[in-house]
CSV table of C-alpha atoms and ligand atoms in Angstrom, one decimal:
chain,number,residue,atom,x,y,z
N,128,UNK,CA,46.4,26.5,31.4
N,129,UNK,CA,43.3,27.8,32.0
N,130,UNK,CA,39.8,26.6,30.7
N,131,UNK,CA,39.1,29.7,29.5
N,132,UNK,CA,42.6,30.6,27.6
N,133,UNK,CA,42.2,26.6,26.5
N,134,UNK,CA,39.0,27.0,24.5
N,135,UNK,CA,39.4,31.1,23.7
N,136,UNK,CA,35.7,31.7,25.4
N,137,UNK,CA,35.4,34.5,28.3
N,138,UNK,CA,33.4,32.6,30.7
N,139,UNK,CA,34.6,28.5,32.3
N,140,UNK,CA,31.0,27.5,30.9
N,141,UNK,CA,30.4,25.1,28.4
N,142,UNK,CA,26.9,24.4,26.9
N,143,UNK,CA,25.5,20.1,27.1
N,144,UNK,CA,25.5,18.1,24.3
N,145,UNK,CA,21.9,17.8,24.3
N,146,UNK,CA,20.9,15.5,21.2
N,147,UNK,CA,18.0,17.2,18.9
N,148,UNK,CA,18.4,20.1,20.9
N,149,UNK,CA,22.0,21.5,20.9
N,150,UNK,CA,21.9,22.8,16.9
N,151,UNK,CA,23.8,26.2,15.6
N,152,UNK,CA,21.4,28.2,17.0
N,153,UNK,CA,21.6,27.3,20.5
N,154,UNK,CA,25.4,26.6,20.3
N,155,UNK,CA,26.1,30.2,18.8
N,156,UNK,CA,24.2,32.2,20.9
N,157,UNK,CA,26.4,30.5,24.1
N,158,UNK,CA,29.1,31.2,22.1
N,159,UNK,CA,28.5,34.8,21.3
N,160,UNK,CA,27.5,34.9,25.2
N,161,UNK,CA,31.1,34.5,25.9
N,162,UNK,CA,30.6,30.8,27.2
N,163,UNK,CA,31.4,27.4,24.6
N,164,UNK,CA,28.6,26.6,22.7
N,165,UNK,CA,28.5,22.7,21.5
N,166,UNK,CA,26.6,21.2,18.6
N,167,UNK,CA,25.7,17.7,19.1
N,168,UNK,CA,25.6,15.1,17.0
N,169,UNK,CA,23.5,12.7,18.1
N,170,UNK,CA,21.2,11.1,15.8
N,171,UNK,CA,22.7,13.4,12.9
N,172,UNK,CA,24.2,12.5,9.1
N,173,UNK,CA,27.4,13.7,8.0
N,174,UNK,CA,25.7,16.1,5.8
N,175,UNK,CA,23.3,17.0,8.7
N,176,UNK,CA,26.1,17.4,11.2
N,177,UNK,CA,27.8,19.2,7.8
N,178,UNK,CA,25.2,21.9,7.7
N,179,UNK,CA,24.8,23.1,11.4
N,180,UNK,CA,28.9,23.5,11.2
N,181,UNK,CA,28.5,26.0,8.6
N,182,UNK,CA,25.4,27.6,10.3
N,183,UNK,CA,26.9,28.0,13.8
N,184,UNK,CA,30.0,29.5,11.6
N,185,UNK,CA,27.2,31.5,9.8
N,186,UNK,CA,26.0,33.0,13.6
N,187,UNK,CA,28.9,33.4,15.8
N,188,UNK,CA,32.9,34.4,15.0
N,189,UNK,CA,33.6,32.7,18.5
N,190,UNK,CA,35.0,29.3,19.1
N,191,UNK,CA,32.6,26.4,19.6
N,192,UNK,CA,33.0,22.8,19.8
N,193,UNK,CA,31.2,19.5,18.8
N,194,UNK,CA,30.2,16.4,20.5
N,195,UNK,CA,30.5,13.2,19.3
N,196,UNK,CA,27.8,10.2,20.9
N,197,UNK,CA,30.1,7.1,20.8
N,198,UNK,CA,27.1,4.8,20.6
N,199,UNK,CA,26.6,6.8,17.5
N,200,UNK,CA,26.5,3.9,14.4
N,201,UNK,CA,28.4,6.2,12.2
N,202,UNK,CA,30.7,7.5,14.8
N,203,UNK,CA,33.7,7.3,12.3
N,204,UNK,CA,32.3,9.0,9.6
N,205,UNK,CA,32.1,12.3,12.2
N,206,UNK,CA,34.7,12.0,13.9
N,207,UNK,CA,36.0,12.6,10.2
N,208,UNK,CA,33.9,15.4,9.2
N,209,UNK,CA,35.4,17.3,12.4
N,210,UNK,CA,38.3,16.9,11.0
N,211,UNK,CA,37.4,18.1,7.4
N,212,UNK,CA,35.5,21.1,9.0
N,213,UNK,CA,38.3,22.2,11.5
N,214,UNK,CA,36.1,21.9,14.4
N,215,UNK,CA,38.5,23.4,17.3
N,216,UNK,CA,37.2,21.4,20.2
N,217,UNK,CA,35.7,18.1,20.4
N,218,UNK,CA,33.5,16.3,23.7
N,219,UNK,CA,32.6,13.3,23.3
N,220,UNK,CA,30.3,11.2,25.5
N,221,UNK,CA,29.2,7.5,25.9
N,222,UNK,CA,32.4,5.9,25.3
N,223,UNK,CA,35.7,5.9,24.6
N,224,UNK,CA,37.4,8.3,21.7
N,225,UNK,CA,40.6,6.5,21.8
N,226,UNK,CA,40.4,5.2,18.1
N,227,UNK,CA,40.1,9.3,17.1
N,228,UNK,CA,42.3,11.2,19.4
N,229,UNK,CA,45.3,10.5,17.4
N,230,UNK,CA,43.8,11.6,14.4
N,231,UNK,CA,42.1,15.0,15.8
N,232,UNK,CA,45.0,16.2,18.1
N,233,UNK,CA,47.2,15.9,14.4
N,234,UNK,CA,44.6,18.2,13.6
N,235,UNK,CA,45.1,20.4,16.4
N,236,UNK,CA,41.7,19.8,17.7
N,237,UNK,CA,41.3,20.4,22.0
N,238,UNK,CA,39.7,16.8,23.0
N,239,UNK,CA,37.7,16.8,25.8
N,240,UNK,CA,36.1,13.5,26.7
N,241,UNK,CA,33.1,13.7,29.3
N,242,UNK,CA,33.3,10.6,31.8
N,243,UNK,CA,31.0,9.5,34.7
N,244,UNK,CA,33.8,7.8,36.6
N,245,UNK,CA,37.4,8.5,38.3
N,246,UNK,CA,37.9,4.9,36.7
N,247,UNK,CA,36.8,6.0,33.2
N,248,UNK,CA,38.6,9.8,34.1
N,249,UNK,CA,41.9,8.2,34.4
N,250,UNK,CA,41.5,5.9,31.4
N,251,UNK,CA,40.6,9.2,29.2
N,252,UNK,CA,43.8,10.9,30.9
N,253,UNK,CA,46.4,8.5,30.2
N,254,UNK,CA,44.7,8.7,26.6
N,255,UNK,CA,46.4,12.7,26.5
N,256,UNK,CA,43.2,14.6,26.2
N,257,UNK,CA,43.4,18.1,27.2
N,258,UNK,CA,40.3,18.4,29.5
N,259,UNK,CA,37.7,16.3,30.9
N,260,UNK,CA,34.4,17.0,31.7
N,261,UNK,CA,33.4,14.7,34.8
N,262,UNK,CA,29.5,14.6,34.8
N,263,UNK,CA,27.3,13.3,37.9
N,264,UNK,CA,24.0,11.1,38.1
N,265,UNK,CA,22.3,14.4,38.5
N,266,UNK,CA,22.4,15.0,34.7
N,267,UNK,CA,19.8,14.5,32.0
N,268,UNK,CA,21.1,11.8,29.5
N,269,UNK,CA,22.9,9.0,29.5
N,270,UNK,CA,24.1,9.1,33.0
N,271,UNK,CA,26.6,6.9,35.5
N,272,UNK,CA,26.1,6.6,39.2
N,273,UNK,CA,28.4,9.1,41.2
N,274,UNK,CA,27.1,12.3,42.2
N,275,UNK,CA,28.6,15.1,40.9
N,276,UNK,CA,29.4,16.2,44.8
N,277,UNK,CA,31.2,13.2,45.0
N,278,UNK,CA,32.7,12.8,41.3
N,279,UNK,CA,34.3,16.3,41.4
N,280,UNK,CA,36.8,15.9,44.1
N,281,UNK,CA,37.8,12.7,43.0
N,282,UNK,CA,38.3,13.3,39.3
N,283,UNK,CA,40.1,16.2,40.5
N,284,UNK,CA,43.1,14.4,42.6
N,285,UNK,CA,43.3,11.6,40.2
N,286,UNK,CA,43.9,13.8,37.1
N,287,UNK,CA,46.2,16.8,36.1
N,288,UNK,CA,44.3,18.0,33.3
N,289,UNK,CA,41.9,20.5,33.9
N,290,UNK,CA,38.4,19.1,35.2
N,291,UNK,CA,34.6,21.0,33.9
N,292,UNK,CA,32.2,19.9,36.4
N,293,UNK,CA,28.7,19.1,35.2
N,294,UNK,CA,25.3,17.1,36.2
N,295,UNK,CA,22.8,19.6,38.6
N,296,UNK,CA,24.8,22.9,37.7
N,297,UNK,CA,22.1,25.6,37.0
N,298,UNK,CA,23.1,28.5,38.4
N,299,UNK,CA,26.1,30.4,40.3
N,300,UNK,CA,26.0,28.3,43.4
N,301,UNK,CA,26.5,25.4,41.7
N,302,UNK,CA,29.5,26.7,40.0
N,303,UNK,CA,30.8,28.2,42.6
N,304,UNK,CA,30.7,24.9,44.4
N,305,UNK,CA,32.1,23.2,41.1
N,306,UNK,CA,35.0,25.0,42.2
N,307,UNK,CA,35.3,24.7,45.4
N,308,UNK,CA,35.4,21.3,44.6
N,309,UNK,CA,38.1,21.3,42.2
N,310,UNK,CA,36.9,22.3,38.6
N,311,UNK,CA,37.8,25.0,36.7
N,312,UNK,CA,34.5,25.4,34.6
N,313,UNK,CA,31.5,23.6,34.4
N,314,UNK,CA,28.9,22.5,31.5
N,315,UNK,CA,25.6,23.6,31.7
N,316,UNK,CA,22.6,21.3,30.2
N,317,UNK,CA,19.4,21.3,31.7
N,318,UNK,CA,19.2,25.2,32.7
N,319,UNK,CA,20.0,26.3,28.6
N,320,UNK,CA,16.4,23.5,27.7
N,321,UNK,CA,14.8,27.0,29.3
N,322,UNK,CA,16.4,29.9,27.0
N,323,UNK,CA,14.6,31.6,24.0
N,324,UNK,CA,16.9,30.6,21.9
N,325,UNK,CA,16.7,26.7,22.6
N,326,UNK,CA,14.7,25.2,19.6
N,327,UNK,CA,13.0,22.8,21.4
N,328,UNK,CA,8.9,22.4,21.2
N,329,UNK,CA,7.7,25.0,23.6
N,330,UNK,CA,5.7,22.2,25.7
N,331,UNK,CA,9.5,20.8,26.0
N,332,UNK,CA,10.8,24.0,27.6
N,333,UNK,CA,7.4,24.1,29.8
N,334,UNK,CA,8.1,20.5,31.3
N,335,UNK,CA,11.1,21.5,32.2
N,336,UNK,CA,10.1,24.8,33.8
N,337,UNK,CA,7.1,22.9,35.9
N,338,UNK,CA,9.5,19.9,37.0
N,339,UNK,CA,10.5,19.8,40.3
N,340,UNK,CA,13.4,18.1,42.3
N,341,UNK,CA,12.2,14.6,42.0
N,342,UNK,CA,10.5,14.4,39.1
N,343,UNK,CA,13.2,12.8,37.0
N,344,UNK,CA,14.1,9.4,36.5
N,345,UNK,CA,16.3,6.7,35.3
N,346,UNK,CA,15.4,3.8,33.0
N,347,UNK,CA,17.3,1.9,31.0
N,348,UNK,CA,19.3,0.2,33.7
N,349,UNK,CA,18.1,-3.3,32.6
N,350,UNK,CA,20.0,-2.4,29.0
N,351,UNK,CA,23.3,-1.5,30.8
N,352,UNK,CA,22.0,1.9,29.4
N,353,UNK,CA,20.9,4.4,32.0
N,354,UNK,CA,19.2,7.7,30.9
N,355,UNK,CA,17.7,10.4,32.9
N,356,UNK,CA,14.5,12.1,32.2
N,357,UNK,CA,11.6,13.7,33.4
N,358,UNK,CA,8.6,11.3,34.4
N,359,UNK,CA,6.0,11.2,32.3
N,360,UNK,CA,3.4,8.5,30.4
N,361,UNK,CA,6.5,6.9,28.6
N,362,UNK,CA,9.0,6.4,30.9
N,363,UNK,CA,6.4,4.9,34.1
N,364,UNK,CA,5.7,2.7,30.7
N,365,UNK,CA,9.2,1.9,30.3
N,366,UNK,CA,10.0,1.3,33.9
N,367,UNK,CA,7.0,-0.8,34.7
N,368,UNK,CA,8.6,-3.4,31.7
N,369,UNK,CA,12.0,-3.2,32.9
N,370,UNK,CA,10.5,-4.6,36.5
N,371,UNK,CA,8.6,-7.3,34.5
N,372,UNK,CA,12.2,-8.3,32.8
N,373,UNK,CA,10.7,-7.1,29.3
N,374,UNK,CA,13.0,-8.0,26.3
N,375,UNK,CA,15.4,-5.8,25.1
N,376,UNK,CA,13.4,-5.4,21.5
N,377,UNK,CA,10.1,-4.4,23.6
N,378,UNK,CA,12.1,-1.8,25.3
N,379,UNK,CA,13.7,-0.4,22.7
N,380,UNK,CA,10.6,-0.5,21.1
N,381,UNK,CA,9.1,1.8,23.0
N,382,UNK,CA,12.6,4.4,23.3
N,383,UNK,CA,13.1,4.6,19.7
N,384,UNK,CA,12.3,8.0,18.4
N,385,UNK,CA,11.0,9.2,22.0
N,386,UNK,CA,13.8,11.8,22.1
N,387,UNK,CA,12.3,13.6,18.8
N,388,UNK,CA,8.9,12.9,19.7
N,389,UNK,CA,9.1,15.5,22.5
N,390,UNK,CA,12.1,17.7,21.0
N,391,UNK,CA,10.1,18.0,17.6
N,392,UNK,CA,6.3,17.5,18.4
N,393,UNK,CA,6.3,18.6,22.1
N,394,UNK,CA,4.9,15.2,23.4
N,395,UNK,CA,5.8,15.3,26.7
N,396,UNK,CA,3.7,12.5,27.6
N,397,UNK,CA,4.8,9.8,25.1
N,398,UNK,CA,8.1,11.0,24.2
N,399,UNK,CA,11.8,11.6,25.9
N,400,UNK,CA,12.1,14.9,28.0
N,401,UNK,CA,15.6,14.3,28.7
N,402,UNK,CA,16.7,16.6,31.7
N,403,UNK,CA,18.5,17.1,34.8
N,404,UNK,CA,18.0,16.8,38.7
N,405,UNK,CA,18.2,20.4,38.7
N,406,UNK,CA,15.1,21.1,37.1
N,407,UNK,CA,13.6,21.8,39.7
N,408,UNK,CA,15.7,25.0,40.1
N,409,UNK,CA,14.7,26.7,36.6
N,410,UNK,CA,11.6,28.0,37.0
N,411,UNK,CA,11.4,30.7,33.6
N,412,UNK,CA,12.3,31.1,30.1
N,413,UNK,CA,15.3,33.4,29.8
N,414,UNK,CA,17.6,34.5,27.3
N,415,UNK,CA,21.5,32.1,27.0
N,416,UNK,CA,22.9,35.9,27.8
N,417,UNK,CA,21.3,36.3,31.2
N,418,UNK,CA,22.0,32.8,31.9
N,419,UNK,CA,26.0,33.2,31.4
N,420,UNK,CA,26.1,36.5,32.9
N,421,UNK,CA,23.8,35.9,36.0
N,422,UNK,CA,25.6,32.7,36.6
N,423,UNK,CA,28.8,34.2,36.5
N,424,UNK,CA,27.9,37.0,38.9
N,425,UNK,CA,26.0,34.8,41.2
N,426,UNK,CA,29.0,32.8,41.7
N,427,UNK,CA,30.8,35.6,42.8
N,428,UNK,CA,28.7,36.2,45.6
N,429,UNK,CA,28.8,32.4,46.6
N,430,UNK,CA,32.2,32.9,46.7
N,431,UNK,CA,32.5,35.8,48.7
N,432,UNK,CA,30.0,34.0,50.8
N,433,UNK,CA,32.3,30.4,51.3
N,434,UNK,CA,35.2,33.1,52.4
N,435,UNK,CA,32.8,34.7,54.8
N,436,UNK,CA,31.8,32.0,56.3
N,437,UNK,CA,35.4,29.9,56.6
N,438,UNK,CA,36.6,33.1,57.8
N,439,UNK,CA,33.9,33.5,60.7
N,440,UNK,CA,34.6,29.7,61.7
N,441,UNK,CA,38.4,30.6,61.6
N,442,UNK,CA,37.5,33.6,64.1
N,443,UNK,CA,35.5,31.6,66.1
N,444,UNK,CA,38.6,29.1,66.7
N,445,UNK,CA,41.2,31.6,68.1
A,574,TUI,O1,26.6,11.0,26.8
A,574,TUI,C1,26.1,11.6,27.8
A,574,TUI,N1,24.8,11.8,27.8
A,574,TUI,C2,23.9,11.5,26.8
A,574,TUI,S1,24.3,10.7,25.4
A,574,TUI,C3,22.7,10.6,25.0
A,574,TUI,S2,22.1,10.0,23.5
A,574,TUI,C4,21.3,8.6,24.0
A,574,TUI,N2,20.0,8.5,23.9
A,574,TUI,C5,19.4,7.4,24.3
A,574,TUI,C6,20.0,6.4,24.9
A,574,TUI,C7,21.3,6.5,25.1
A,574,TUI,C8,22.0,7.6,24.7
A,574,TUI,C9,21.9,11.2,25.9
A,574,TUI,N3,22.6,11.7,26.9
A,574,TUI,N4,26.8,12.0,28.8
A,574,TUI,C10,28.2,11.7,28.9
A,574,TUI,C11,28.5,10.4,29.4
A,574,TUI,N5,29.4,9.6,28.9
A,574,TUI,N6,27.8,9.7,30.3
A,574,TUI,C12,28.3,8.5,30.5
A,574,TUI,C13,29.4,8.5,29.6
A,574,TUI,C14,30.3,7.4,29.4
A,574,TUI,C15,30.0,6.1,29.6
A,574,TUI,C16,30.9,5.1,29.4
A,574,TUI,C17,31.6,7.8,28.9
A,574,TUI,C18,32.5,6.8,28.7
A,574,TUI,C19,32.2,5.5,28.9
A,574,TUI,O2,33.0,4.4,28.8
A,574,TUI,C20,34.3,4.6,28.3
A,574,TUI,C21,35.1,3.4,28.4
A,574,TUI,O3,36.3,3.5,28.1
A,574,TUI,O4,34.5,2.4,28.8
């Protein structure tokens, strides 16, 4: 089945989990867009988690989902309250779901795990999820090491479920290459940081707007926990201890809270401005609507464009 006639949403393109970030008001408007709008959990209370159910409810009559941050401590009490709520579609991201997907497919809830790996793909498959969204190092996050030009393909052959493509997807060429490469949608992170209706500080959405291609990085490697962000004060900081072989309480130290510093306060300099390789390509503040619908007719002219240019190398071979 389709992506599309899966989740009930008119466009293959699902909005990133992106902790602080991806509340009602962000996940609605993608919704009422015509694309899947996700609420994430990360860092959130039952009751917090509670509330921005019923707001996104209170905004938008179209499905949306919720993700679920493994490494969350209270990762069972959610992964409840989904339940309670009759959330329709559940991602989940670093780590494995396999002690809830019993419990939420009873509940008729669409599972869709987001991996890094064909290793970890497969696992997830033979699990029964419905979809999977396989995410490349390109991504902002918590990121694994395969590029999504690489991950794609290879997800692709060693699953049967339907495959969302995301990490450095920003605009219709990416998604048009998504599926060339075998996906049938693909989640969109980064490029939604730079929509009006993304709550983030406004300094937030500027760094990412003035980023370019290589100003990400990773850190966290040292902690067996890699997460990509823009480069700034706090993570040079961070990476200059991880060289020195800084302990784990030092480093953590200095990560705790930095996601909210920048979300909330708009310290890009001390705090966590999580984003994408892709960055680099998003270069204004636009509304989620002309994101979903430029994207969508963008990809139809990379696509007329891939047939173009196989068929002129086809010509040329006779
Ligand atoms: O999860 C993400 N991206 C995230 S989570 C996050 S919150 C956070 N903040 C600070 C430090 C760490 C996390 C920010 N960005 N993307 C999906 C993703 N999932 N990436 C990697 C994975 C993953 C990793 C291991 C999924 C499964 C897995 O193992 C499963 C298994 O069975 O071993």
């Amino acid at each position: 089945m389709s992506i599309t006639k899966l989740l009930g949403i008119e466009y293959p393109i699902l909005q990133g989990a992106m902790a602080q970030i991806a509340l009602a008001e962000l996940a609605a408007a993608v919704s009422n867009a015509g694309g899947l709008g996700i609420i994430a959990s990360g860092g959130f209370s039952a009751e917090r988690l509670r509330e921005e159910i019923h707001k996104c409810r209170s905004l938008t009559d179209r499905p949306f989902g919720v993700n679920l941050m493994l490494m969350a401590p209270n990762r069972d009490e959610l992964a409840q309250l989904v339940v309670d709520e009759g959330v329709k579609v559940v991602t989940t991201g670093a780590g494995s779901p396999k002690n809830y997907i019993q419990m939420w497919q009873a509940a008729g809830i669409i599972v869709i795990p987001v991996v890094p790996s064909v290793q970890i793909a497969r696992k997830m498959a033979a699990l029964g999820v419905d979809a999977i969204v396989a995410e490349g190092t390109e991504a902002g996050g918590h990121v694994g090491e395969t590029t999504t030009m690489a991950l794609i393909p290879q997800v692709a052959d060693a699953v049967t479920i339907p495959v969302i493509a995301a990490g450095g997807i920003a605009d219709g060429r990416g998604m048009a290459a998504a599926f060339a490469l075998g996906a049938q949608g693909v989640q969109v992170g980064t490029r939604f940081l730079a929509t009006v209706e993304c709550p983030a500080h406004e300094r937030f959405k500027q760094a990412v707007v003035a980023a370019q291609d290589g100003d990400t990085l990773v850190t966290g490697r040292s902690l067996g926990v890699p997460v990509r962000s823009i480069k700034n004060k706090m993570t040079l900081e961070y990476m200059k201890l991880e060289r020195e072989n800084a302990d784990k309480d030092e480093l953590e130290l200095l990560a705790m809270g930095s996601l909210r510093k920048a979300v909330l306060e708009g310290d890009t300099e001390n705090g966590s401005v999580m984003a994408g390789q892709i960055a680099g390509l998003v270069r204004e503040i636009t509304t989620v609507r002309e994101v979903i619908t430029s994207m969508f007719a963008e990809a139809k002219y990379a696509g007329r464009e891939v047939s173009r240019l196989t068929g002129e190398a086809q010509q040329q071979t006779v």
